[in-house]
Amino acid sequence: MTLAVVFETIWETYQTKDSVLQPMWDYFRLNHSETLRSPLFPVILTVASYFVLCLPYLVCDIMGKKWPAISRYKIQPDKMPTTAMLLHCSGVTLYNHVLLVFPAAIAQWIWRPPVPLPERAPSLLELAGGVTGSLLLFDLQYFIWHYLHHKIRWLYVTFHAIHHNYSAPFALATQCLSGWELVTVGFWTTLNPILMRCHLLTTWMFMVVHVYVSVEDHCGYDFPWSMSRLIPFGVYGGPSKHDVHHQKPNTNFAPHFSHLDKMFGTHADFSYAKRQR
């Protein structure tokens, strides 16, 4: 028996085994099929996830220096968001979703039939690989988009400048975007799991994870549990690196990981933010 046959046998055995996610998937598939198959479900999932994940950071921003144990992790402690800033970003986010996201979702609901739900759940390996692969692909797409919208002045002024109104980012500034940028980000978030041939459960997990890491990147706090501290070898940027981008806009164009900025010479370490303070 050749080595290839051995690996093929192992893979086939692995494929036939039920995933640990199968009981959960069966429950949702059999009891909430109509909800999960609706084209509106991913939109509601991402919007709800966004505001829920912003809430803890919003509380930290409102409490400010009244919570010394929390405020000591603020990257730029002298630049707390004001009420006007929080309301402005919330207004831009709601405006974009009411006028762009929800109409597009309803239009998709009208012309696109409900998606079929596969019987088999993804394995944990498939789920983790699909989410990671989709994030890496998004990193490449947004790095190119982001770089061009900083280097070409018309693109920056017309579409991206609104996101740089604040040199000290905070959670609600994550989706303080122009309509064009929000649509572009939403398009890639929808397309990438399809290109990666992800299971629907993996697709939804990617959407939630992507919302989480985007909010964390903009939160303005470098907590011990930040993704950049949990992922070793400096391959992940995190809030400190993105904070530097808002202070020094020609650096750190990649939204999440660090490898593209290091490859193309646009990487700046978060020590820059410390020197600014």
PDB file of C-alpha atoms in Angstrom:
ATOM      1  CA  MET A   1       0.000   0.000   0.000  1.00  0.00           C
ATOM      2  CA  THR A   2       1.490   3.337  -1.075  1.00  0.00           C
ATOM      3  CA  LEU A   3       1.679   6.397   1.151  1.00  0.00           C
ATOM      4  CA  ALA A   4      -0.861   8.208  -1.053  1.00  0.00           C
ATOM      5  CA  VAL A   5      -3.396   5.416  -0.539  1.00  0.00           C
ATOM      6  CA  VAL A   6      -2.842   5.552   3.223  1.00  0.00           C
ATOM      7  CA  PHE A   7      -3.492   9.295   3.328  1.00  0.00           C
ATOM      8  CA  GLU A   8      -6.523   8.903   1.069  1.00  0.00           C
ATOM      9  CA  THR A   9      -7.951   6.243   3.390  1.00  0.00           C
ATOM     10  CA  ILE A  10      -7.356   8.426   6.456  1.00  0.00           C
ATOM     11  CA  TRP A  11      -9.017  11.402   4.755  1.00  0.00           C
ATOM     12  CA  GLU A  12     -12.060   9.356   3.690  1.00  0.00           C
ATOM     13  CA  THR A  13     -12.440   8.035   7.234  1.00  0.00           C
ATOM     14  CA  TYR A  14     -12.175  11.565   8.575  1.00  0.00           C
ATOM     15  CA  GLN A  15     -14.798  12.766   6.117  1.00  0.00           C
ATOM     16  CA  THR A  16     -17.322  10.084   7.103  1.00  0.00           C
ATOM     17  CA  LYS A  17     -17.081  10.826  10.828  1.00  0.00           C
ATOM     18  CA  ASP A  18     -19.690  13.190  12.251  1.00  0.00           C
ATOM     19  CA  SER A  19     -18.421  16.609  13.257  1.00  0.00           C
ATOM     20  CA  VAL A  20     -18.717  17.665  16.893  1.00  0.00           C
ATOM     21  CA  LEU A  21     -20.804  20.514  15.469  1.00  0.00           C
ATOM     22  CA  GLN A  22     -23.332  18.105  13.933  1.00  0.00           C
ATOM     23  CA  PRO A  23     -25.852  18.064  16.845  1.00  0.00           C
ATOM     24  CA  MET A  24     -25.953  21.857  16.977  1.00  0.00           C
ATOM     25  CA  TRP A  25     -26.223  22.119  13.195  1.00  0.00           C
ATOM     26  CA  ASP A  26     -29.025  19.539  13.099  1.00  0.00           C
ATOM     27  CA  TYR A  27     -30.957  21.482  15.739  1.00  0.00           C
ATOM     28  CA  PHE A  28     -30.774  24.785  13.841  1.00  0.00           C
ATOM     29  CA  ARG A  29     -31.306  23.139  10.449  1.00  0.00           C
ATOM     30  CA  LEU A  30     -34.411  21.244  11.528  1.00  0.00           C
ATOM     31  CA  ASN A  31     -35.967  23.874  13.791  1.00  0.00           C
ATOM     32  CA  HIS A  32     -34.994  27.229  12.270  1.00  0.00           C
ATOM     33  CA  SER A  33     -34.644  26.394   8.594  1.00  0.00           C
ATOM     34  CA  GLU A  34     -36.706  29.304   7.224  1.00  0.00           C
ATOM     35  CA  THR A  35     -34.799  31.872   9.253  1.00  0.00           C
ATOM     36  CA  LEU A  36     -31.375  30.512   8.301  1.00  0.00           C
ATOM     37  CA  ARG A  37     -32.255  30.263   4.599  1.00  0.00           C
ATOM     38  CA  SER A  38     -33.385  33.887   4.347  1.00  0.00           C
ATOM     39  CA  PRO A  39     -31.014  36.278   2.524  1.00  0.00           C
ATOM     40  CA  LEU A  40     -31.749  38.748   5.342  1.00  0.00           C
ATOM     41  CA  PHE A  41     -30.228  36.473   7.990  1.00  0.00           C
ATOM     42  CA  PRO A  42     -26.524  37.292   7.293  1.00  0.00           C
ATOM     43  CA  VAL A  43     -27.310  41.017   7.314  1.00  0.00           C
ATOM     44  CA  ILE A  44     -29.187  40.846  10.614  1.00  0.00           C
ATOM     45  CA  LEU A  45     -26.430  38.638  12.052  1.00  0.00           C
ATOM     46  CA  THR A  46     -23.624  41.066  11.169  1.00  0.00           C
ATOM     47  CA  VAL A  47     -25.476  44.233  12.179  1.00  0.00           C
ATOM     48  CA  ALA A  48     -26.572  42.753  15.520  1.00  0.00           C
ATOM     49  CA  SER A  49     -23.053  41.407  16.125  1.00  0.00           C
ATOM     50  CA  TYR A  50     -21.572  44.818  15.402  1.00  0.00           C
ATOM     51  CA  PHE A  51     -23.602  46.741  17.970  1.00  0.00           C
ATOM     52  CA  VAL A  52     -23.365  43.981  20.593  1.00  0.00           C
ATOM     53  CA  LEU A  53     -19.565  43.803  20.221  1.00  0.00           C
ATOM     54  CA  CYS A  54     -19.221  47.583  20.303  1.00  0.00           C
ATOM     55  CA  LEU A  55     -21.181  47.830  23.556  1.00  0.00           C
ATOM     56  CA  PRO A  56     -18.411  46.782  26.044  1.00  0.00           C
ATOM     57  CA  TYR A  57     -15.945  49.233  24.479  1.00  0.00           C
ATOM     58  CA  LEU A  58     -18.614  51.936  24.441  1.00  0.00           C
ATOM     59  CA  VAL A  59     -19.093  51.471  28.194  1.00  0.00           C
ATOM     60  CA  CYS A  60     -15.314  51.770  28.666  1.00  0.00           C
ATOM     61  CA  ASP A  61     -15.279  54.994  26.639  1.00  0.00           C
ATOM     62  CA  ILE A  62     -18.183  56.489  28.577  1.00  0.00           C
ATOM     63  CA  MET A  63     -16.713  55.597  31.958  1.00  0.00           C
ATOM     64  CA  GLY A  64     -13.284  56.879  30.923  1.00  0.00           C
ATOM     65  CA  LYS A  65     -10.847  57.494  33.748  1.00  0.00           C
ATOM     66  CA  LYS A  66     -13.455  56.524  36.331  1.00  0.00           C
ATOM     67  CA  TRP A  67     -12.245  52.964  35.708  1.00  0.00           C
ATOM     68  CA  PRO A  68      -8.445  53.157  36.203  1.00  0.00           C
ATOM     69  CA  ALA A  69      -8.073  49.396  35.827  1.00  0.00           C
ATOM     70  CA  ILE A  70      -9.519  49.703  32.294  1.00  0.00           C
ATOM     71  CA  SER A  71      -8.342  53.166  31.242  1.00  0.00           C
ATOM     72  CA  ARG A  72      -4.688  52.207  31.778  1.00  0.00           C
ATOM     73  CA  TYR A  73      -4.976  50.064  28.634  1.00  0.00           C
ATOM     74  CA  LYS A  74      -6.135  53.025  26.539  1.00  0.00           C
ATOM     75  CA  ILE A  75      -3.589  53.522  23.756  1.00  0.00           C
ATOM     76  CA  GLN A  76      -4.117  57.290  23.628  1.00  0.00           C
ATOM     77  CA  PRO A  77      -5.412  58.055  27.135  1.00  0.00           C
ATOM     78  CA  ASP A  78      -5.657  61.819  26.540  1.00  0.00           C
ATOM     79  CA  LYS A  79      -8.032  61.369  23.592  1.00  0.00           C
ATOM     80  CA  MET A  80     -11.311  59.949  24.830  1.00  0.00           C
ATOM     81  CA  PRO A  81     -14.254  60.103  22.384  1.00  0.00           C
ATOM     82  CA  THR A  82     -16.790  62.817  23.165  1.00  0.00           C
ATOM     83  CA  THR A  83     -20.566  62.391  23.101  1.00  0.00           C
ATOM     84  CA  ALA A  84     -20.692  64.293  19.803  1.00  0.00           C
ATOM     85  CA  MET A  85     -18.153  61.908  18.247  1.00  0.00           C
ATOM     86  CA  LEU A  86     -20.061  58.832  19.421  1.00  0.00           C
ATOM     87  CA  LEU A  87     -23.355  60.218  18.095  1.00  0.00           C
ATOM     88  CA  HIS A  88     -21.785  61.184  14.764  1.00  0.00           C
ATOM     89  CA  CYS A  89     -20.384  57.695  14.160  1.00  0.00           C
ATOM     90  CA  SER A  90     -23.637  56.035  15.233  1.00  0.00           C
ATOM     91  CA  GLY A  91     -25.560  58.297  12.862  1.00  0.00           C
ATOM     92  CA  VAL A  92     -23.268  57.521   9.897  1.00  0.00           C
ATOM     93  CA  THR A  93     -23.531  53.785  10.605  1.00  0.00           C
ATOM     94  CA  LEU A  94     -27.331  53.824  10.850  1.00  0.00           C
ATOM     95  CA  TYR A  95     -27.616  56.054   7.756  1.00  0.00           C
ATOM     96  CA  ASN A  96     -25.517  53.661   5.662  1.00  0.00           C
ATOM     97  CA  HIS A  97     -27.429  50.610   6.845  1.00  0.00           C
ATOM     98  CA  VAL A  98     -30.874  52.138   6.334  1.00  0.00           C
ATOM     99  CA  LEU A  99     -30.119  53.551   2.880  1.00  0.00           C
ATOM    100  CA  LEU A 100     -27.687  50.944   1.517  1.00  0.00           C
ATOM    101  CA  VAL A 101     -27.414  47.658   3.398  1.00  0.00           C
ATOM    102  CA  PHE A 102     -31.034  46.844   4.158  1.00  0.00           C
ATOM    103  CA  PRO A 103     -32.394  47.886   0.714  1.00  0.00           C
ATOM    104  CA  ALA A 104     -29.724  45.712  -0.928  1.00  0.00           C
ATOM    105  CA  ALA A 105     -30.643  42.808   1.345  1.00  0.00           C
ATOM    106  CA  ILE A 106     -34.351  43.179   0.559  1.00  0.00           C
ATOM    107  CA  ALA A 107     -33.624  43.351  -3.180  1.00  0.00           C
ATOM    108  CA  GLN A 108     -31.563  40.175  -2.846  1.00  0.00           C
ATOM    109  CA  TRP A 109     -34.421  38.580  -0.913  1.00  0.00           C
ATOM    110  CA  ILE A 110     -36.782  39.291  -3.831  1.00  0.00           C
ATOM    111  CA  TRP A 111     -34.672  37.923  -6.683  1.00  0.00           C
ATOM    112  CA  ARG A 112     -32.594  35.260  -4.958  1.00  0.00           C
ATOM    113  CA  PRO A 113     -34.209  31.990  -3.834  1.00  0.00           C
ATOM    114  CA  PRO A 114     -33.531  30.800  -0.260  1.00  0.00           C
ATOM    115  CA  VAL A 115     -30.279  28.890  -0.008  1.00  0.00           C
ATOM    116  CA  PRO A 116     -30.438  25.131   0.700  1.00  0.00           C
ATOM    117  CA  LEU A 117     -29.001  23.968   4.001  1.00  0.00           C
ATOM    118  CA  PRO A 118     -26.493  21.097   3.758  1.00  0.00           C
ATOM    119  CA  GLU A 119     -27.169  18.134   6.016  1.00  0.00           C
ATOM    120  CA  ARG A 120     -23.559  17.703   7.108  1.00  0.00           C
ATOM    121  CA  ALA A 121     -21.937  20.157   9.521  1.00  0.00           C
ATOM    122  CA  PRO A 122     -18.358  21.332   8.963  1.00  0.00           C
ATOM    123  CA  SER A 123     -15.601  19.829  11.067  1.00  0.00           C
ATOM    124  CA  LEU A 124     -13.778  22.108  13.487  1.00  0.00           C
ATOM    125  CA  LEU A 125     -10.775  22.010  11.158  1.00  0.00           C
ATOM    126  CA  GLU A 126     -12.905  23.039   8.171  1.00  0.00           C
ATOM    127  CA  LEU A 127     -14.502  25.836  10.179  1.00  0.00           C
ATOM    128  CA  ALA A 128     -11.179  27.192  11.465  1.00  0.00           C
ATOM    129  CA  GLY A 129      -9.543  26.876   8.033  1.00  0.00           C
ATOM    130  CA  GLY A 130     -12.439  28.575   6.259  1.00  0.00           C
ATOM    131  CA  VAL A 131     -12.549  31.482   8.694  1.00  0.00           C
ATOM    132  CA  THR A 132      -8.766  31.966   8.613  1.00  0.00           C
ATOM    133  CA  GLY A 133      -8.587  31.668   4.825  1.00  0.00           C
ATOM    134  CA  SER A 134     -11.412  34.176   4.340  1.00  0.00           C
ATOM    135  CA  LEU A 135      -9.731  36.624   6.729  1.00  0.00           C
ATOM    136  CA  LEU A 136      -6.392  36.325   4.910  1.00  0.00           C
ATOM    137  CA  LEU A 137      -8.083  36.860   1.543  1.00  0.00           C
ATOM    138  CA  PHE A 138      -9.910  39.909   2.898  1.00  0.00           C
ATOM    139  CA  ASP A 139      -6.605  41.226   4.238  1.00  0.00           C
ATOM    140  CA  LEU A 140      -5.122  41.131   0.728  1.00  0.00           C
ATOM    141  CA  GLN A 141      -8.188  42.730  -0.899  1.00  0.00           C
ATOM    142  CA  TYR A 142      -8.485  45.534   1.614  1.00  0.00           C
ATOM    143  CA  PHE A 143      -4.727  46.156   1.696  1.00  0.00           C
ATOM    144  CA  ILE A 144      -4.811  46.952  -2.057  1.00  0.00           C
ATOM    145  CA  TRP A 145      -8.011  49.011  -1.751  1.00  0.00           C
ATOM    146  CA  HIS A 146      -6.734  50.849   1.314  1.00  0.00           C
ATOM    147  CA  TYR A 147      -3.316  51.601  -0.202  1.00  0.00           C
ATOM    148  CA  LEU A 148      -4.861  53.049  -3.376  1.00  0.00           C
ATOM    149  CA  HIS A 149      -7.354  55.155  -1.415  1.00  0.00           C
ATOM    150  CA  HIS A 150      -4.490  56.736   0.513  1.00  0.00           C
ATOM    151  CA  LYS A 151      -2.129  57.225  -2.430  1.00  0.00           C
ATOM    152  CA  ILE A 152      -4.681  58.646  -4.907  1.00  0.00           C
ATOM    153  CA  ARG A 153      -5.884  61.908  -3.403  1.00  0.00           C
ATOM    154  CA  TRP A 154      -9.261  61.979  -5.194  1.00  0.00           C
ATOM    155  CA  LEU A 155     -10.116  58.505  -3.880  1.00  0.00           C
ATOM    156  CA  TYR A 156      -9.045  59.478  -0.372  1.00  0.00           C
ATOM    157  CA  VAL A 157     -10.987  62.746  -0.238  1.00  0.00           C
ATOM    158  CA  THR A 158     -14.079  61.334  -1.913  1.00  0.00           C
ATOM    159  CA  PHE A 159     -14.409  57.950  -0.227  1.00  0.00           C
ATOM    160  CA  HIS A 160     -12.023  57.330   2.672  1.00  0.00           C
ATOM    161  CA  ALA A 161     -11.397  60.621   4.458  1.00  0.00           C
ATOM    162  CA  ILE A 162     -14.504  60.288   6.650  1.00  0.00           C
ATOM    163  CA  HIS A 163     -12.926  57.290   8.366  1.00  0.00           C
ATOM    164  CA  HIS A 164      -9.905  59.416   9.335  1.00  0.00           C
ATOM    165  CA  ASN A 165     -11.865  62.167  11.052  1.00  0.00           C
ATOM    166  CA  TYR A 166     -10.448  60.868  14.322  1.00  0.00           C
ATOM    167  CA  SER A 167      -6.748  60.276  14.990  1.00  0.00           C
ATOM    168  CA  ALA A 168      -7.600  58.173  18.061  1.00  0.00           C
ATOM    169  CA  PRO A 169      -9.964  55.395  16.921  1.00  0.00           C
ATOM    170  CA  PHE A 170     -12.775  54.025  19.069  1.00  0.00           C
ATOM    171  CA  ALA A 171     -15.168  51.114  18.595  1.00  0.00           C
ATOM    172  CA  LEU A 172     -18.083  53.011  17.041  1.00  0.00           C
ATOM    173  CA  ALA A 173     -15.690  54.528  14.474  1.00  0.00           C
ATOM    174  CA  THR A 174     -15.266  51.054  12.930  1.00  0.00           C
ATOM    175  CA  GLN A 175     -18.148  51.548  10.505  1.00  0.00           C
ATOM    176  CA  CYS A 176     -17.907  55.309  10.217  1.00  0.00           C
ATOM    177  CA  LEU A 177     -17.376  54.810   6.496  1.00  0.00           C
ATOM    178  CA  SER A 178     -18.497  56.200   3.181  1.00  0.00           C
ATOM    179  CA  GLY A 179     -21.192  54.223   1.397  1.00  0.00           C
ATOM    180  CA  TRP A 180     -18.676  53.065  -1.229  1.00  0.00           C
ATOM    181  CA  GLU A 181     -16.291  51.659   1.375  1.00  0.00           C
ATOM    182  CA  LEU A 182     -19.075  49.921   3.303  1.00  0.00           C
ATOM    183  CA  VAL A 183     -20.438  48.321   0.125  1.00  0.00           C
ATOM    184  CA  THR A 184     -16.942  47.198  -0.906  1.00  0.00           C
ATOM    185  CA  VAL A 185     -16.219  45.658   2.498  1.00  0.00           C
ATOM    186  CA  GLY A 186     -19.638  43.977   2.524  1.00  0.00           C
ATOM    187  CA  PHE A 187     -19.085  42.597  -0.970  1.00  0.00           C
ATOM    188  CA  TRP A 188     -15.782  40.956  -0.025  1.00  0.00           C
ATOM    189  CA  THR A 189     -17.206  39.654   3.242  1.00  0.00           C
ATOM    190  CA  THR A 190     -19.972  37.952   1.252  1.00  0.00           C
ATOM    191  CA  LEU A 191     -17.787  36.804  -1.655  1.00  0.00           C
ATOM    192  CA  ASN A 192     -14.777  35.361   0.175  1.00  0.00           C
ATOM    193  CA  PRO A 193     -16.509  32.385   1.845  1.00  0.00           C
ATOM    194  CA  ILE A 194     -17.974  31.524  -1.567  1.00  0.00           C
ATOM    195  CA  LEU A 195     -14.516  31.593  -3.150  1.00  0.00           C
ATOM    196  CA  MET A 196     -13.218  29.465  -0.276  1.00  0.00           C
ATOM    197  CA  ARG A 197     -16.184  27.074  -0.769  1.00  0.00           C
ATOM    198  CA  CYS A 198     -17.098  27.382   2.894  1.00  0.00           C
ATOM    199  CA  HIS A 199     -19.992  25.672   4.624  1.00  0.00           C
ATOM    200  CA  LEU A 200     -22.816  28.070   5.568  1.00  0.00           C
ATOM    201  CA  LEU A 201     -21.985  27.702   9.259  1.00  0.00           C
ATOM    202  CA  THR A 202     -18.371  28.614   8.479  1.00  0.00           C
ATOM    203  CA  THR A 203     -19.582  31.611   6.452  1.00  0.00           C
ATOM    204  CA  TRP A 204     -21.636  32.941   9.338  1.00  0.00           C
ATOM    205  CA  MET A 205     -18.816  32.334  11.788  1.00  0.00           C
ATOM    206  CA  PHE A 206     -16.442  34.252   9.493  1.00  0.00           C
ATOM    207  CA  MET A 207     -18.861  37.176   9.370  1.00  0.00           C
ATOM    208  CA  VAL A 208     -19.085  37.373  13.165  1.00  0.00           C
ATOM    209  CA  VAL A 209     -15.321  36.914  13.649  1.00  0.00           C
ATOM    210  CA  HIS A 210     -14.641  39.561  11.026  1.00  0.00           C
ATOM    211  CA  VAL A 211     -16.934  42.007  12.803  1.00  0.00           C
ATOM    212  CA  TYR A 212     -15.204  41.227  16.104  1.00  0.00           C
ATOM    213  CA  VAL A 213     -11.626  41.726  14.878  1.00  0.00           C
ATOM    214  CA  SER A 214     -12.648  44.902  13.018  1.00  0.00           C
ATOM    215  CA  VAL A 215     -14.206  46.371  16.176  1.00  0.00           C
ATOM    216  CA  GLU A 216     -11.205  45.297  18.242  1.00  0.00           C
ATOM    217  CA  ASP A 217      -8.804  46.902  15.763  1.00  0.00           C
ATOM    218  CA  HIS A 218     -10.594  50.230  16.241  1.00  0.00           C
ATOM    219  CA  CYS A 219     -11.410  49.960  19.948  1.00  0.00           C
ATOM    220  CA  GLY A 220      -8.465  52.111  21.100  1.00  0.00           C
ATOM    221  CA  TYR A 221      -7.503  49.710  23.899  1.00  0.00           C
ATOM    222  CA  ASP A 222      -4.616  47.241  23.988  1.00  0.00           C
ATOM    223  CA  PHE A 223      -5.987  44.708  26.458  1.00  0.00           C
ATOM    224  CA  PRO A 224      -4.020  41.579  27.488  1.00  0.00           C
ATOM    225  CA  TRP A 225      -6.592  39.454  25.654  1.00  0.00           C
ATOM    226  CA  SER A 226      -6.266  41.352  22.367  1.00  0.00           C
ATOM    227  CA  MET A 227      -5.817  39.093  19.343  1.00  0.00           C
ATOM    228  CA  SER A 228      -2.395  40.600  18.687  1.00  0.00           C
ATOM    229  CA  ARG A 229      -1.247  39.368  22.104  1.00  0.00           C
ATOM    230  CA  LEU A 230      -2.845  35.928  21.760  1.00  0.00           C
ATOM    231  CA  ILE A 231      -1.443  35.214  18.267  1.00  0.00           C
ATOM    232  CA  PRO A 232       2.366  34.770  18.484  1.00  0.00           C
ATOM    233  CA  PHE A 233       5.279  35.907  16.283  1.00  0.00           C
ATOM    234  CA  GLY A 234       3.825  39.346  15.525  1.00  0.00           C
ATOM    235  CA  VAL A 235       1.811  38.108  12.539  1.00  0.00           C
ATOM    236  CA  TYR A 236      -1.322  39.914  13.710  1.00  0.00           C
ATOM    237  CA  GLY A 237      -1.610  43.690  13.879  1.00  0.00           C
ATOM    238  CA  GLY A 238      -4.412  44.425  16.313  1.00  0.00           C
ATOM    239  CA  PRO A 239      -5.542  47.698  17.901  1.00  0.00           C
ATOM    240  CA  SER A 240      -2.078  49.140  18.538  1.00  0.00           C
ATOM    241  CA  LYS A 241      -0.999  48.807  14.898  1.00  0.00           C
ATOM    242  CA  HIS A 242      -4.253  50.240  13.580  1.00  0.00           C
ATOM    243  CA  ASP A 243      -4.056  53.071  16.094  1.00  0.00           C
ATOM    244  CA  VAL A 244      -0.704  53.977  14.533  1.00  0.00           C
ATOM    245  CA  HIS A 245      -2.362  54.015  11.095  1.00  0.00           C
ATOM    246  CA  HIS A 246      -4.810  56.667  12.288  1.00  0.00           C
ATOM    247  CA  GLN A 247      -1.883  58.732  13.626  1.00  0.00           C
ATOM    248  CA  LYS A 248       0.441  58.040  10.706  1.00  0.00           C
ATOM    249  CA  PRO A 249      -1.864  57.276   7.737  1.00  0.00           C
ATOM    250  CA  ASN A 250       0.819  56.081   5.291  1.00  0.00           C
ATOM    251  CA  THR A 251       1.554  53.011   7.417  1.00  0.00           C
ATOM    252  CA  ASN A 252      -0.196  49.760   8.400  1.00  0.00           C
ATOM    253  CA  PHE A 253      -2.672  49.500   5.521  1.00  0.00           C
ATOM    254  CA  ALA A 254      -3.618  45.860   6.178  1.00  0.00           C
ATOM    255  CA  PRO A 255      -6.743  45.625   8.357  1.00  0.00           C
ATOM    256  CA  HIS A 256      -5.772  42.646  10.515  1.00  0.00           C
ATOM    257  CA  PHE A 257      -2.492  40.823   9.827  1.00  0.00           C
ATOM    258  CA  SER A 258       0.999  42.314   9.553  1.00  0.00           C
ATOM    259  CA  HIS A 259       2.698  40.295   6.794  1.00  0.00           C
ATOM    260  CA  LEU A 260       1.624  42.454   3.831  1.00  0.00           C
ATOM    261  CA  ASP A 261       2.803  45.699   5.422  1.00  0.00           C
ATOM    262  CA  LYS A 262       6.116  44.067   6.309  1.00  0.00           C
ATOM    263  CA  MET A 263       6.494  42.749   2.747  1.00  0.00           C
ATOM    264  CA  PHE A 264       5.788  46.126   1.108  1.00  0.00           C
ATOM    265  CA  GLY A 265       7.611  48.359   3.596  1.00  0.00           C
ATOM    266  CA  THR A 266       4.549  50.088   5.057  1.00  0.00           C
ATOM    267  CA  HIS A 267       4.722  48.486   8.498  1.00  0.00           C
ATOM    268  CA  ALA A 268       5.094  50.677  11.581  1.00  0.00           C
ATOM    269  CA  ASP A 269       5.318  49.306  15.082  1.00  0.00           C
ATOM    270  CA  PHE A 270       3.025  50.530  17.817  1.00  0.00           C
ATOM    271  CA  SER A 271       5.992  52.118  19.610  1.00  0.00           C
ATOM    272  CA  TYR A 272       5.261  55.096  17.353  1.00  0.00           C
ATOM    273  CA  ALA A 273       2.039  55.658  19.295  1.00  0.00           C
ATOM    274  CA  LYS A 274       3.964  55.528  22.569  1.00  0.00           C
ATOM    275  CA  ARG A 275       6.417  58.172  21.320  1.00  0.00           C
ATOM    276  CA  GLN A 276       3.492  60.386  20.349  1.00  0.00           C
ATOM    277  CA  ARG A 277       2.244  60.253  23.941  1.00  0.00           C
TER     278      ARG A 277
END
